[in-house]
PDB file of C-alpha atoms in Angstrom:
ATOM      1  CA  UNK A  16     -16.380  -9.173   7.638  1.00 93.00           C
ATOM      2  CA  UNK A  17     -18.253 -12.175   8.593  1.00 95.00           C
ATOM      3  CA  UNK A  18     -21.856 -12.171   6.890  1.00 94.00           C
ATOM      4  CA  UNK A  19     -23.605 -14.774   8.263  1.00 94.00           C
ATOM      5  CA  UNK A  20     -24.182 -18.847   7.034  1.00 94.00           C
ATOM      6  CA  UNK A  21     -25.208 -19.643   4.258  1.00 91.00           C
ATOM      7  CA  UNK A  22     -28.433 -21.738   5.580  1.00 86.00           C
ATOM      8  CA  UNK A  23     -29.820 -22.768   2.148  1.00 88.00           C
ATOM      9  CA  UNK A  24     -26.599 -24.919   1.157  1.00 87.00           C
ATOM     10  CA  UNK A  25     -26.015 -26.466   4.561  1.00 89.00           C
ATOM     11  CA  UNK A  26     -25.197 -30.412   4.191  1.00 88.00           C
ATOM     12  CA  UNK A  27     -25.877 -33.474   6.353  1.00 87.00           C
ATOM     13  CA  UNK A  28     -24.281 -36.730   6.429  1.00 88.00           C
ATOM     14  CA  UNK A  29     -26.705 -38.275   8.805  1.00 89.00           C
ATOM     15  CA  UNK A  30     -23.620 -37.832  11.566  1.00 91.00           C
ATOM     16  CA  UNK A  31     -23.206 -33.715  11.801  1.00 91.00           C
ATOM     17  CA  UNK A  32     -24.866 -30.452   9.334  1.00 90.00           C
ATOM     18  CA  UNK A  33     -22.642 -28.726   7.703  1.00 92.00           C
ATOM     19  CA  UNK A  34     -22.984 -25.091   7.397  1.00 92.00           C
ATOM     20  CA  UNK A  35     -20.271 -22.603   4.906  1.00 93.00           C
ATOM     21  CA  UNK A  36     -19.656 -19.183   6.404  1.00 95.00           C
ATOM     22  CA  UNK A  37     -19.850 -16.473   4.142  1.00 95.00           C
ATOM     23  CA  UNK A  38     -17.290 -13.509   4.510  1.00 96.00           C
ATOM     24  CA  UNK A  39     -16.753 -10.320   2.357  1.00 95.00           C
ATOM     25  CA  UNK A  40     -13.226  -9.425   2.202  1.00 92.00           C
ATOM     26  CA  UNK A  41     -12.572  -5.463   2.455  1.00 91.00           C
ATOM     27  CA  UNK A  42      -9.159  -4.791   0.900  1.00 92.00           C
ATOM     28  CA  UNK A  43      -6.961  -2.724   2.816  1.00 94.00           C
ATOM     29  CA  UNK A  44      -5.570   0.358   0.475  1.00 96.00           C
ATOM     30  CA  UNK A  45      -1.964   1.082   0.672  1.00 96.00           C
ATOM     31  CA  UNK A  46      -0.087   4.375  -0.378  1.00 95.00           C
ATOM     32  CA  UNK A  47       3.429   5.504  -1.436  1.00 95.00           C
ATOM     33  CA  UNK A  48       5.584   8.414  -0.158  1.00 95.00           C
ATOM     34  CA  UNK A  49       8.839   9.571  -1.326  1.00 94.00           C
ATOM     35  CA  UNK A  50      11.728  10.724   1.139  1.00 93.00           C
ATOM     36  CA  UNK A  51      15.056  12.071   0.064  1.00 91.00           C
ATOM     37  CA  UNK A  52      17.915  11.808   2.741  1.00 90.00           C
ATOM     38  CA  UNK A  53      21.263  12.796   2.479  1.00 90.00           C
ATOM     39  CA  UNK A  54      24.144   9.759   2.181  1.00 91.00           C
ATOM     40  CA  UNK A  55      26.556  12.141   4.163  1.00 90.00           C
ATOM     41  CA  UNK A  56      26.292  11.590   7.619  1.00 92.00           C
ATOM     42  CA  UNK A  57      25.004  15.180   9.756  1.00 92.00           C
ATOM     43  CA  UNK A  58      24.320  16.836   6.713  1.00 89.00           C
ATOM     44  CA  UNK A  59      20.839  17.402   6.479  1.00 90.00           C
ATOM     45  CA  UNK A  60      19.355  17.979   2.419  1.00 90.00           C
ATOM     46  CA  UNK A  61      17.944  21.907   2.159  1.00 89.00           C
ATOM     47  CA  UNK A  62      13.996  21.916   2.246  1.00 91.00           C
ATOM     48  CA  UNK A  63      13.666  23.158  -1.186  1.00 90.00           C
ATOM     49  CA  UNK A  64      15.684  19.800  -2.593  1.00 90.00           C
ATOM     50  CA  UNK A  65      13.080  17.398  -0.117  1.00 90.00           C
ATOM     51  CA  UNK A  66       9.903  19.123  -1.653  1.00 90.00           C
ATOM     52  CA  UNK A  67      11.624  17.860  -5.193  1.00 90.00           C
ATOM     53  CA  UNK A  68      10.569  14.294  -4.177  1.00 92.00           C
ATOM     54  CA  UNK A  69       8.169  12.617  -5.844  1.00 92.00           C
ATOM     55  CA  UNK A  70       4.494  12.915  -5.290  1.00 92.00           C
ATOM     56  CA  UNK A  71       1.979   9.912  -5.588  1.00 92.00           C
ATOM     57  CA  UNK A  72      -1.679  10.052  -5.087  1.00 92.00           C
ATOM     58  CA  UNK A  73      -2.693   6.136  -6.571  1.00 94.00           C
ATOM     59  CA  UNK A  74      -4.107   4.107  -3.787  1.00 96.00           C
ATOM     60  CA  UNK A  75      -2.425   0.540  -4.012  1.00 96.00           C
ATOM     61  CA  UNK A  76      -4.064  -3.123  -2.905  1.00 95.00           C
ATOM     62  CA  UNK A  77      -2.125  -6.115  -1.669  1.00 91.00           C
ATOM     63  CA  UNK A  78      -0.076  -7.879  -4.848  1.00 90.00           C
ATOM     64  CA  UNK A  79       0.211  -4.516  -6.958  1.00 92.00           C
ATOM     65  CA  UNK A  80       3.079  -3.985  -8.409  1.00 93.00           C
ATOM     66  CA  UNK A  81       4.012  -0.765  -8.087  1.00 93.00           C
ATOM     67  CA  UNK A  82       6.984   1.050  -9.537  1.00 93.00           C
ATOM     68  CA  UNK A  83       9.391   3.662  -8.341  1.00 93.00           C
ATOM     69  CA  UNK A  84       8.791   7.505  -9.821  1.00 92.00           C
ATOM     70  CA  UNK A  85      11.897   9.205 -11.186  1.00 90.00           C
ATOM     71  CA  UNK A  86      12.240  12.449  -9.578  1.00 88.00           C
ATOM     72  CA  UNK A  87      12.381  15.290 -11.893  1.00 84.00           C
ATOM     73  CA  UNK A  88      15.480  16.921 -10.723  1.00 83.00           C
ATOM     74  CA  UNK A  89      18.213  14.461 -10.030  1.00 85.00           C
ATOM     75  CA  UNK A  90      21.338  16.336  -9.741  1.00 86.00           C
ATOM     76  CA  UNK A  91      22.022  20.069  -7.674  1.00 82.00           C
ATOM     77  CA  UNK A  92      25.420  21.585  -7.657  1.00 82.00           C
ATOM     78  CA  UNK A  93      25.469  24.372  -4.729  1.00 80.00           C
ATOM     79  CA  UNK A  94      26.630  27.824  -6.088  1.00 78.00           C
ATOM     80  CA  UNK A  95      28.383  28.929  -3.115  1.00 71.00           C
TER      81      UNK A  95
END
């Protein structure tokens, strides 16, 4: 956001006055989500499996590194 000129500072070189702009710089936040899809193609993963994904709540700003959450359950084998 632009904040105005900083009128105090401004220079002249007996040709043209300088003047600096000052700006405040709002970072954007940034979240992550978790999605698990199924690798076989038309098969569709059960609801209760999706709702094992991983939940994150940080907010994240530009140039944090942010790492991948395990998921809890990693493996299912279908009883049917």
């Amino acid at each position: 956001t632009f904040k105005g000129y900083d009128q105090k500072n401004a220079t002249y070189n007996g040709k043209r006055v300088t003047f600096t702009g000052i700006w405040e710089v709002t970072p954007r936040p940034h979240h992550v989500s978790y999605t698990f899809v199924s690798v076989t193609s038309g098969v569709d993963l059960p609801k209760f499996i999706q709702k094992k994904a991983p939940k994150d709540g940080s907010t994240y700003f530009n140039r944090t590194r942010v790492f991948a959450e395990e998921p809890t359950t990693k493996t299912y084998i279908d009883s049917v």
